[in-house]
PDB file of C-alpha atoms and ligand atoms in Angstrom:
ATOM      1  CA  UNK A1357     -17.791 -39.699  38.212  1.00  0.00           C
ATOM      2  CA  UNK A1358     -14.716 -37.675  39.398  1.00  0.00           C
ATOM      3  CA  UNK A1359     -12.513 -40.235  37.872  1.00  0.00           C
ATOM      4  CA  UNK A1360     -14.207 -40.255  34.636  1.00  0.00           C
ATOM      5  CA  UNK A1361     -13.917 -36.752  34.135  1.00  0.00           C
ATOM      6  CA  UNK A1362     -10.316 -37.047  34.818  1.00  0.00           C
ATOM      7  CA  UNK A1363      -9.577 -39.505  32.485  1.00  0.00           C
ATOM      8  CA  UNK A1364     -11.792 -37.297  29.898  1.00  0.00           C
ATOM      9  CA  UNK A1365      -9.691 -34.261  30.673  1.00  0.00           C
ATOM     10  CA  UNK A1366      -6.198 -36.441  30.766  1.00  0.00           C
ATOM     11  CA  UNK A1367      -7.599 -38.087  27.006  1.00  0.00           C
ATOM     12  CA  UNK A1368      -8.301 -34.793  25.552  1.00  0.00           C
ATOM     13  CA  UNK A1369      -5.356 -32.931  26.776  1.00  0.00           C
ATOM     14  CA  UNK A1370      -2.935 -35.578  25.776  1.00  0.00           C
ATOM     15  CA  UNK A1371      -4.222 -35.345  22.321  1.00  0.00           C
ATOM     16  CA  UNK A1372      -3.748 -31.738  22.530  1.00  0.00           C
ATOM     17  CA  UNK A1373      -0.161 -32.077  23.626  1.00  0.00           C
ATOM     18  CA  UNK A1374       0.714 -34.532  20.864  1.00  0.00           C
ATOM     19  CA  UNK A1375      -0.139 -32.803  18.143  1.00  0.00           C
ATOM     20  CA  UNK A1376       1.899 -30.055  18.562  1.00  0.00           C
ATOM     21  CA  UNK A1377       4.488 -32.047  19.741  1.00  0.00           C
ATOM     22  CA  UNK A1378       4.520 -33.978  16.584  1.00  0.00           C
ATOM     23  CA  UNK A1379       5.487 -30.977  14.901  1.00  0.00           C
ATOM     24  CA  UNK A1380       8.374 -30.372  17.182  1.00  0.00           C
ATOM     25  CA  UNK A1381       9.626 -34.226  16.480  1.00  0.00           C
ATOM     26  CA  UNK A1382       8.968 -33.617  12.618  1.00  0.00           C
ATOM     27  CA  UNK A1383      10.837 -30.325  12.365  1.00  0.00           C
ATOM     28  CA  UNK A1384      13.679 -31.592  14.692  1.00  0.00           C
ATOM     29  CA  UNK A1385      13.992 -35.178  12.636  1.00  0.00           C
ATOM     30  CA  UNK A1386      13.996 -32.798   9.563  1.00  0.00           C
ATOM     31  CA  UNK A1387      16.780 -30.613  10.922  1.00  0.00           C
ATOM     32  CA  UNK A1388      18.608 -33.168  11.742  1.00  0.00           C
ATOM     33  CA  UNK A1389      19.396 -34.279   8.346  1.00  0.00           C
ATOM     34  CA  UNK A1390      20.344 -30.808   7.258  1.00  0.00           C
ATOM     35  CA  UNK A1391      24.072 -31.970   5.889  1.00  0.00           C
ATOM     36  CA  UNK A1392      26.050 -28.504   7.050  1.00  0.00           C
ATOM     37  CA  UNK A1393      24.370 -28.239  10.307  1.00  0.00           C
ATOM     38  CA  UNK A1394      27.755 -27.234  12.897  1.00  0.00           C
ATOM     39  CA  UNK A1395      28.114 -29.670  16.068  1.00  0.00           C
ATOM     40  CA  UNK A1396      26.833 -27.693  18.160  1.00  0.00           C
ATOM     41  CA  UNK A1397      23.372 -27.350  16.563  1.00  0.00           C
ATOM     42  CA  UNK A1398      23.472 -30.857  15.666  1.00  0.00           C
ATOM     43  CA  UNK A1399      23.414 -31.690  19.533  1.00  0.00           C
ATOM     44  CA  UNK A1400      20.929 -29.285  20.499  1.00  0.00           C
ATOM     45  CA  UNK A1401      18.803 -30.739  17.740  1.00  0.00           C
ATOM     46  CA  UNK A1402      19.412 -34.307  19.433  1.00  0.00           C
ATOM     47  CA  UNK A1403      18.475 -32.989  23.001  1.00  0.00           C
ATOM     48  CA  UNK A1404      15.101 -31.416  21.595  1.00  0.00           C
ATOM     49  CA  UNK A1405      14.499 -35.185  20.063  1.00  0.00           C
ATOM     50  CA  UNK A1406      15.289 -36.849  23.249  1.00  0.00           C
ATOM     51  CA  UNK A1407      12.882 -34.410  25.343  1.00  0.00           C
ATOM     52  CA  UNK A1408      10.028 -34.516  23.040  1.00  0.00           C
ATOM     53  CA  UNK A1409      10.355 -38.734  23.266  1.00  0.00           C
ATOM     54  CA  UNK A1410      10.497 -38.404  26.931  1.00  0.00           C
ATOM     55  CA  UNK A1411       7.512 -35.996  27.148  1.00  0.00           C
ATOM     56  CA  UNK A1412       5.683 -38.378  24.996  1.00  0.00           C
ATOM     57  CA  UNK A1413       6.485 -41.227  27.292  1.00  0.00           C
ATOM     58  CA  UNK A1414       4.979 -39.363  30.215  1.00  0.00           C
ATOM     59  CA  UNK A1415       1.945 -38.308  28.294  1.00  0.00           C
ATOM     60  CA  UNK A1416       1.076 -41.757  27.189  1.00  0.00           C
ATOM     61  CA  UNK A1417       1.921 -43.170  31.079  1.00  0.00           C
ATOM     62  CA  UNK A1418      -0.516 -40.580  32.629  1.00  0.00           C
ATOM     63  CA  UNK A1419      -3.137 -41.482  29.988  1.00  0.00           C
ATOM     64  CA  UNK A1420      -2.660 -45.406  30.525  1.00  0.00           C
ATOM     65  CA  UNK A1421      -3.038 -44.889  34.566  1.00  0.00           C
ATOM     66  CA  UNK A1422      -5.980 -42.656  34.304  1.00  0.00           C
ATOM     67  CA  UNK A1423      -7.545 -45.311  31.830  1.00  0.00           C
ATOM     68  CA  UNK A1424      -6.826 -48.246  34.112  1.00  0.00           C
ATOM     69  CA  UNK A1425      -8.261 -46.375  37.294  1.00  0.00           C
ATOM     70  CA  UNK A1426     -11.307 -45.442  35.296  1.00  0.00           C
ATOM     71  CA  UNK A1427     -11.439 -48.973  34.397  1.00  0.00           C
ATOM     72  CA  UNK A1428     -11.433 -47.660  31.071  1.00  0.00           C
ATOM     73  CA  UNK A1429      -8.493 -49.690  29.699  1.00  0.00           C
ATOM     74  CA  UNK A1430      -9.764 -52.867  27.599  1.00  0.00           C
ATOM     75  CA  UNK A1431      -7.858 -55.818  26.720  1.00  0.00           C
ATOM     76  CA  UNK A1432      -8.127 -56.457  23.290  1.00  0.00           C
ATOM     77  CA  UNK A1433      -7.256 -59.900  22.288  1.00  0.00           C
ATOM     78  CA  UNK A1434      -6.075 -61.156  18.822  1.00  0.00           C
ATOM     79  CA  UNK A1435      -3.815 -64.033  17.210  1.00  0.00           C
ATOM     80  CA  UNK A1436      -0.161 -63.312  17.512  1.00  0.00           C
ATOM     81  CA  UNK A1437       3.442 -64.889  16.716  1.00  0.00           C
ATOM     82  CA  UNK A1438       4.967 -64.723  20.150  1.00  0.00           C
ATOM     83  CA  UNK A1439       8.364 -65.329  18.811  1.00  0.00           C
ATOM     84  CA  UNK A1440       8.307 -62.096  16.677  1.00  0.00           C
ATOM     85  CA  UNK A1441       7.372 -60.164  19.688  1.00  0.00           C
ATOM     86  CA  UNK A1442      10.271 -61.549  21.691  1.00  0.00           C
ATOM     87  CA  UNK A1443      12.721 -60.897  18.679  1.00  0.00           C
ATOM     88  CA  UNK A1444      11.243 -57.162  18.472  1.00  0.00           C
ATOM     89  CA  UNK A1445      11.736 -57.022  22.321  1.00  0.00           C
ATOM     90  CA  UNK A1446      15.040 -58.155  22.275  1.00  0.00           C
ATOM     91  CA  UNK A1447      16.046 -55.242  19.444  1.00  0.00           C
ATOM     92  CA  UNK A1448      14.802 -52.578  21.203  1.00  0.00           C
ATOM     93  CA  UNK A1449      16.627 -53.472  24.521  1.00  0.00           C
ATOM     94  CA  UNK A1450      20.019 -53.760  22.701  1.00  0.00           C
ATOM     95  CA  UNK A1451      19.168 -50.212  21.299  1.00  0.00           C
ATOM     96  CA  UNK A1452      18.390 -48.995  24.947  1.00  0.00           C
ATOM     97  CA  UNK A1453      21.540 -50.838  26.417  1.00  0.00           C
ATOM     98  CA  UNK A1454      23.159 -48.743  23.525  1.00  0.00           C
ATOM     99  CA  UNK A1455      27.103 -48.417  24.422  1.00  0.00           C
ATOM    100  CA  UNK A1456      26.832 -49.932  27.839  1.00  0.00           C
ATOM    101  CA  UNK A1457      28.963 -52.876  28.618  1.00  0.00           C
ATOM    102  CA  UNK A1458      26.060 -55.228  29.214  1.00  0.00           C
ATOM    103  CA  UNK A1459      25.875 -58.205  27.694  1.00  0.00           C
ATOM    104  CA  UNK A1460      22.050 -59.109  26.981  1.00  0.00           C
ATOM    105  CA  UNK A1461      21.350 -63.208  27.042  1.00  0.00           C
ATOM    106  CA  UNK A1462      17.950 -63.900  25.492  1.00  0.00           C
ATOM    107  CA  UNK A1463      16.341 -67.199  25.591  1.00  0.00           C
ATOM    108  CA  UNK A1464      13.056 -68.399  24.374  1.00  0.00           C
ATOM    109  CA  UNK A1465      11.381 -71.681  25.055  1.00  0.00           C
ATOM    110  CA  UNK A1466      11.231 -73.432  21.540  1.00  0.00           C
ATOM    111  CA  UNK A1467       8.102 -75.236  22.768  1.00  0.00           C
ATOM    112  CA  UNK A1468       5.658 -72.215  22.997  1.00  0.00           C
ATOM    113  CA  UNK A1469       3.458 -72.260  20.200  1.00  0.00           C
ATOM    114  CA  UNK A1470       3.404 -70.566  17.184  1.00  0.00           C
ATOM    115  CA  UNK A1471       0.168 -68.700  17.416  1.00  0.00           C
ATOM    116  CA  UNK A1472      -0.957 -67.093  20.868  1.00  0.00           C
ATOM    117  CA  UNK A1473      -4.301 -65.538  21.322  1.00  0.00           C
ATOM    118  CA  UNK A1474      -4.091 -62.758  23.935  1.00  0.00           C
ATOM    119  CA  UNK A1475      -3.319 -58.792  23.933  1.00  0.00           C
ATOM    120  CA  UNK A1476      -0.200 -58.853  22.481  1.00  0.00           C
ATOM    121  CA  UNK A1477       0.248 -54.806  22.532  1.00  0.00           C
ATOM    122  CA  UNK A1478      -0.420 -55.128  26.196  1.00  0.00           C
ATOM    123  CA  UNK A1479       1.815 -58.219  26.729  1.00  0.00           C
ATOM    124  CA  UNK A1480       4.888 -56.502  25.063  1.00  0.00           C
ATOM    125  CA  UNK A1481       4.139 -53.204  27.022  1.00  0.00           C
ATOM    126  CA  UNK A1482       4.776 -54.939  30.539  1.00  0.00           C
ATOM    127  CA  UNK A1483       7.684 -56.841  29.079  1.00  0.00           C
ATOM    128  CA  UNK A1484       9.325 -53.836  27.394  1.00  0.00           C
ATOM    129  CA  UNK A1485       8.901 -51.970  30.603  1.00  0.00           C
ATOM    130  CA  UNK A1486      10.590 -54.621  32.934  1.00  0.00           C
ATOM    131  CA  UNK A1487      13.688 -54.922  30.188  1.00  0.00           C
ATOM    132  CA  UNK A1488      13.563 -51.160  29.746  1.00  0.00           C
ATOM    133  CA  UNK A1489      14.139 -50.696  33.294  1.00  0.00           C
ATOM    134  CA  UNK A1490      16.779 -53.295  33.728  1.00  0.00           C
ATOM    135  CA  UNK A1491      18.668 -51.715  31.279  1.00  0.00           C
ATOM    136  CA  UNK A1492      18.160 -48.326  32.964  1.00  0.00           C
ATOM    137  CA  UNK A1493      19.390 -49.206  36.350  1.00  0.00           C
ATOM    138  CA  UNK A1494      22.284 -51.666  35.040  1.00  0.00           C
ATOM    139  CA  UNK A1495      25.468 -50.086  34.507  1.00  0.00           C
ATOM    140  CA  UNK A1496      27.459 -53.216  33.482  1.00  0.00           C
ATOM    141  CA  UNK A1497      27.320 -56.913  33.783  1.00  0.00           C
ATOM    142  CA  UNK A1498      24.633 -58.949  31.949  1.00  0.00           C
ATOM    143  CA  UNK A1499      20.807 -58.832  30.983  1.00  0.00           C
ATOM    144  CA  UNK A1500      19.287 -62.537  31.379  1.00  0.00           C
ATOM    145  CA  UNK A1501      15.936 -62.034  29.574  1.00  0.00           C
ATOM    146  CA  UNK A1502      13.907 -65.548  29.513  1.00  0.00           C
ATOM    147  CA  UNK A1503      10.846 -66.729  28.103  1.00  0.00           C
ATOM    148  CA  UNK A1504       9.416 -70.106  29.314  1.00  0.00           C
ATOM    149  CA  UNK A1505       6.194 -71.699  29.210  1.00  0.00           C
ATOM    150  CA  UNK A1506       3.824 -74.247  30.874  1.00  0.00           C
ATOM    151  CA  UNK A1507       1.330 -75.854  28.414  1.00  0.00           C
ATOM    152  CA  UNK A1508      -1.971 -77.165  29.974  1.00  0.00           C
ATOM    153  CA  UNK A1509      -4.949 -77.947  27.393  1.00  0.00           C
ATOM    154  CA  UNK A1510      -5.413 -74.888  25.380  1.00  0.00           C
ATOM    155  CA  UNK A1511      -3.737 -72.543  27.735  1.00  0.00           C
ATOM    156  CA  UNK A1512       0.053 -71.659  27.315  1.00  0.00           C
ATOM    157  CA  UNK A1513       1.294 -69.530  30.466  1.00  0.00           C
ATOM    158  CA  UNK A1514       3.869 -67.446  29.588  1.00  0.00           C
ATOM    159  CA  UNK A1515       6.871 -67.140  32.246  1.00  0.00           C
ATOM    160  CA  UNK A1516       8.822 -64.177  31.235  1.00  0.00           C
ATOM    161  CA  UNK A1517      11.852 -63.236  33.679  1.00  0.00           C
ATOM    162  CA  UNK A1518      14.282 -60.501  33.485  1.00  0.00           C
ATOM    163  CA  UNK A1519      17.231 -60.692  35.564  1.00  0.00           C
ATOM    164  CA  UNK A1520      19.970 -58.097  35.888  1.00  0.00           C
ATOM    165  CA  UNK A1521      23.158 -56.858  37.671  1.00  0.00           C
ATOM    166  CA  UNK A1522      22.061 -53.384  38.190  1.00  0.00           C
ATOM    167  CA  UNK A1523      21.867 -51.190  41.373  1.00  0.00           C
ATOM    168  CA  UNK A1524      19.020 -53.298  43.164  1.00  0.00           C
ATOM    169  CA  UNK A1525      16.224 -52.501  45.362  1.00  0.00           C
ATOM    170  CA  UNK A1526      16.314 -52.069  49.041  1.00  0.00           C
ATOM    171  CA  UNK A1527      13.869 -54.649  50.890  1.00  0.00           C
ATOM    172  CA  UNK A1528      11.819 -52.230  52.551  1.00  0.00           C
ATOM    173  CA  UNK A1529      11.205 -50.139  49.647  1.00  0.00           C
ATOM    174  CA  UNK A1530      10.164 -53.028  47.403  1.00  0.00           C
ATOM    175  CA  UNK A1531       6.337 -52.487  48.355  1.00  0.00           C
ATOM    176  CA  UNK A1532       6.790 -48.698  46.835  1.00  0.00           C
ATOM    177  CA  UNK A1533       8.086 -50.184  43.754  1.00  0.00           C
ATOM    178  CA  UNK A1534       4.296 -49.983  42.138  1.00  0.00           C
ATOM    179  CA  UNK A1535       3.324 -46.757  43.544  1.00  0.00           C
ATOM    180  CA  UNK A1536       2.726 -44.036  40.568  1.00  0.00           C
ATOM    181  CA  UNK A1537       5.208 -41.327  40.357  1.00  0.00           C
ATOM    182  CA  UNK A1538       7.514 -43.465  42.911  1.00  0.00           C
ATOM    183  CA  UNK A1539      11.070 -43.490  42.288  1.00  0.00           C
ATOM    184  CA  UNK A1540      13.600 -45.126  44.658  1.00  0.00           C
ATOM    185  CA  UNK A1541      17.061 -43.987  45.406  1.00  0.00           C
ATOM    186  CA  UNK A1542      16.392 -40.834  43.662  1.00  0.00           C
ATOM    187  CA  UNK A1543      20.065 -39.399  44.835  1.00  0.00           C
ATOM    188  CA  UNK A1544      21.626 -42.126  42.762  1.00  0.00           C
ATOM    189  CA  UNK A1545      19.492 -42.242  39.980  1.00  0.00           C
ATOM    190  CA  UNK A1546      19.612 -38.634  39.120  1.00  0.00           C
ATOM    191  CA  UNK A1547      20.723 -38.751  35.590  1.00  0.00           C
ATOM    192  CA  UNK A1548      18.577 -41.692  34.827  1.00  0.00           C
ATOM    193  CA  UNK A1549      15.499 -40.338  32.989  1.00  0.00           C
ATOM    194  CA  UNK A1550      12.007 -41.759  34.824  1.00  0.00           C
ATOM    195  CA  UNK A1551       8.576 -40.895  35.814  1.00  0.00           C
ATOM    196  CA  UNK A1552       8.005 -43.310  38.269  1.00  0.00           C
ATOM    197  CA  UNK A1553       4.930 -44.443  36.043  1.00  0.00           C
ATOM    198  CA  UNK A1554       6.116 -47.585  34.232  1.00  0.00           C
ATOM    199  CA  UNK A1555       5.839 -50.353  37.119  1.00  0.00           C
ATOM    200  CA  UNK A1556       2.561 -48.876  38.557  1.00  0.00           C
ATOM    201  CA  UNK A1557       1.220 -49.216  34.754  1.00  0.00           C
ATOM    202  CA  UNK A1558       2.792 -52.584  34.348  1.00  0.00           C
ATOM    203  CA  UNK A1559       1.497 -54.315  37.505  1.00  0.00           C
ATOM    204  CA  UNK A1560      -1.908 -52.846  36.907  1.00  0.00           C
ATOM    205  CA  UNK A1561      -1.532 -54.409  33.363  1.00  0.00           C
ATOM    206  CA  UNK A1562      -0.626 -57.955  34.499  1.00  0.00           C
ATOM    207  CA  UNK A1563      -3.586 -58.029  37.059  1.00  0.00           C
ATOM    208  CA  UNK A1564      -6.040 -57.122  33.922  1.00  0.00           C
ATOM    209  CA  UNK A1565      -4.802 -60.006  32.116  1.00  0.00           C
ATOM    210  CA  UNK A1566      -5.282 -62.022  35.468  1.00  0.00           C
ATOM    211  CA  UNK A1567      -1.377 -62.747  35.502  1.00  0.00           C
ATOM    212  CA  UNK A1568       1.170 -62.478  38.286  1.00  0.00           C
ATOM    213  CA  UNK A1569       4.477 -60.169  39.113  1.00  0.00           C
ATOM    214  CA  UNK A1570       7.004 -61.209  41.255  1.00  0.00           C
ATOM    215  CA  UNK A1571      10.179 -59.301  42.145  1.00  0.00           C
ATOM    216  CA  UNK A1572      13.498 -60.507  43.774  1.00  0.00           C
ATOM    217  CA  UNK A1573      16.348 -58.124  44.293  1.00  0.00           C
ATOM    218  CA  UNK A1574      19.442 -57.651  46.261  1.00  0.00           C
ATOM    219  CA  UNK A1575      20.341 -54.113  46.995  1.00  0.00           C
ATOM    220  CA  UNK A1576      23.933 -53.340  45.288  1.00  0.00           C
ATOM    221  CA  UNK A1577      23.581 -56.806  43.307  1.00  0.00           C
ATOM    222  CA  UNK A1578      20.748 -57.004  41.051  1.00  0.00           C
ATOM    223  CA  UNK A1579      17.147 -57.837  40.346  1.00  0.00           C
ATOM    224  CA  UNK A1580      15.011 -59.931  38.770  1.00  0.00           C
ATOM    225  CA  UNK A1581      11.407 -59.409  37.802  1.00  0.00           C
ATOM    226  CA  UNK A1582       9.045 -62.827  36.808  1.00  0.00           C
ATOM    227  CA  UNK A1583       5.687 -62.324  34.941  1.00  0.00           C
ATOM    228  CA  UNK A1584       3.369 -65.166  34.176  1.00  0.00           C
ATOM    229  CA  UNK A1585       0.495 -64.560  31.925  1.00  0.00           C
ATOM    230  CA  UNK A1586      -1.851 -66.945  30.611  1.00  0.00           C
ATOM    231  CA  UNK A1587      -2.518 -66.784  26.990  1.00  0.00           C
ATOM    232  CA  UNK A1588      -4.771 -69.057  24.738  1.00  0.00           C
ATOM    233  CA  UNK A1589      -3.091 -71.233  22.213  1.00  0.00           C
ATOM    234  CA  UNK A1590      -4.554 -70.736  18.977  1.00  0.00           C
ATOM    235  CA  UNK A1591      -4.549 -72.908  15.869  1.00  0.00           C
ATOM    236  CA  UNK A1592      -1.153 -72.724  13.954  1.00  0.00           C
ATOM    237  CA  UNK A1593      -2.442 -72.705  10.715  1.00  0.00           C
ATOM    238  CA  UNK A1594      -5.024 -69.476  11.875  1.00  0.00           C
ATOM    239  CA  UNK A1595      -4.231 -66.141   9.732  1.00  0.00           C
ATOM    240  CA  UNK A1596      -2.071 -63.758  11.561  1.00  0.00           C
ATOM    241  CA  UNK A1597      -3.453 -60.241  11.056  1.00  0.00           C
ATOM    242  CA  UNK A1598      -1.331 -57.825  12.324  1.00  0.00           C
ATOM    243  CA  UNK A1599       2.204 -59.834  12.806  1.00  0.00           C
ATOM    244  CA  UNK A1600       4.518 -61.368  10.389  1.00  0.00           C
ATOM    245  CA  UNK A1601       5.839 -64.690  10.403  1.00  0.00           C
ATOM    246  CA  UNK A1602       9.364 -65.574  11.308  1.00  0.00           C
TER     247      UNK A1602
HETATM  248  P1  ADP B1900      10.849 -44.975  36.099  1.00  0.00           P
HETATM  249  O1  ADP B1900      10.174 -44.203  35.098  1.00  0.00           O
HETATM  250  O2  ADP B1900      11.293 -44.153  37.362  1.00  0.00           O
HETATM  251  O3  ADP B1900      11.811 -45.719  35.837  1.00  0.00           O
HETATM  252  P2  ADP B1900       9.317 -47.600  37.287  1.00  0.00           P
HETATM  253  O4  ADP B1900       7.715 -47.438  37.641  1.00  0.00           O
HETATM  254  O5  ADP B1900       9.332 -47.922  36.086  1.00  0.00           O
HETATM  255  O6  ADP B1900       9.615 -45.563  37.025  1.00  0.00           O
HETATM  256  O7  ADP B1900      10.058 -47.893  38.216  1.00  0.00           O
HETATM  257  C1  ADP B1900      10.071 -47.244  39.530  1.00  0.00           C
HETATM  258  C2  ADP B1900      11.360 -47.315  40.188  1.00  0.00           C
HETATM  259  O8  ADP B1900      11.599 -48.422  40.725  1.00  0.00           O
HETATM  260  C3  ADP B1900      12.678 -46.731  39.444  1.00  0.00           C
HETATM  261  O9  ADP B1900      12.657 -45.345  39.609  1.00  0.00           O
HETATM  262  C4  ADP B1900      13.801 -47.434  39.781  1.00  0.00           C
HETATM  263  O10 ADP B1900      14.456 -46.489  41.483  1.00  0.00           O
HETATM  264  C5  ADP B1900      13.078 -48.697  40.652  1.00  0.00           C
HETATM  265  N1  ADP B1900      13.595 -49.906  39.681  1.00  0.00           N
HETATM  266  C6  ADP B1900      12.777 -50.230  38.767  1.00  0.00           C
HETATM  267  N2  ADP B1900      13.334 -51.450  38.023  1.00  0.00           N
HETATM  268  C7  ADP B1900      14.456 -51.569  38.723  1.00  0.00           C
HETATM  269  C8  ADP B1900      15.635 -52.452  38.302  1.00  0.00           C
HETATM  270  N3  ADP B1900      15.693 -53.171  37.359  1.00  0.00           N
HETATM  271  N4  ADP B1900      17.004 -52.162  39.097  1.00  0.00           N
HETATM  272  C9  ADP B1900      16.785 -51.174  39.951  1.00  0.00           C
HETATM  273  N5  ADP B1900      15.460 -50.444  40.636  1.00  0.00           N
HETATM  274  C10 ADP B1900      14.604 -50.620  39.575  1.00  0.00           C
END
């Protein structure tokens, strides 16, 4: 009962926060396009936009975790194009890497069927979170993003791995990685934005989809996150509602 009340409170609160936040972002976006803006003001406007984005991320994260804890998060399956998802994820990661000297190596096993049946929003959220972390916690080097598959009858097991040359995780801290609001090595990470909710959500989403999440890491050298999730194979002539063929 208490959990349900918490979820209800959080969902209405996050809705209330999102409405004025949209106004802030909207006006800041409009201001940014003003041609004669002094540089200092332009910088301030960019800061407003960045802060609004991270506030939105926090609100969404808190909402997700409370929904999961109240068993209110549903897995909604649909047909989707995994190649399209892979392309989107690669683009988003490139944007996240920005100017950092990191090479992104992205490979997708071509035997993966063109149409899969599963909750593509949640599968994408899980993979994006791991890729975003790799980009956040790596200064230089490379990120290898691989999607492999094992096909058995009607099921395609997606095996997604993300390997980075980042700061790594201490062996005795690996257990804490998936606790909510837990951030490791805070003294080294002061300049990296985060809430410590991402991996807590990721782990629970993977569990909800009956998948598996494995972490290997060497402190100071890098980390490798591997997610395996089974998806049904849809007939390839099936209509894709919300995805575009590539
Ligand atoms: P955050 O919002 O802090 O990034 P996460 O739940 O996604 O939260 O991750 C929790 C913590 O795990 C991070 O604060 C960071 O210390 C550590 N971490 C996650 N991914 C990596 C990675 N690829 N390399 C090194 N540390 C990582």
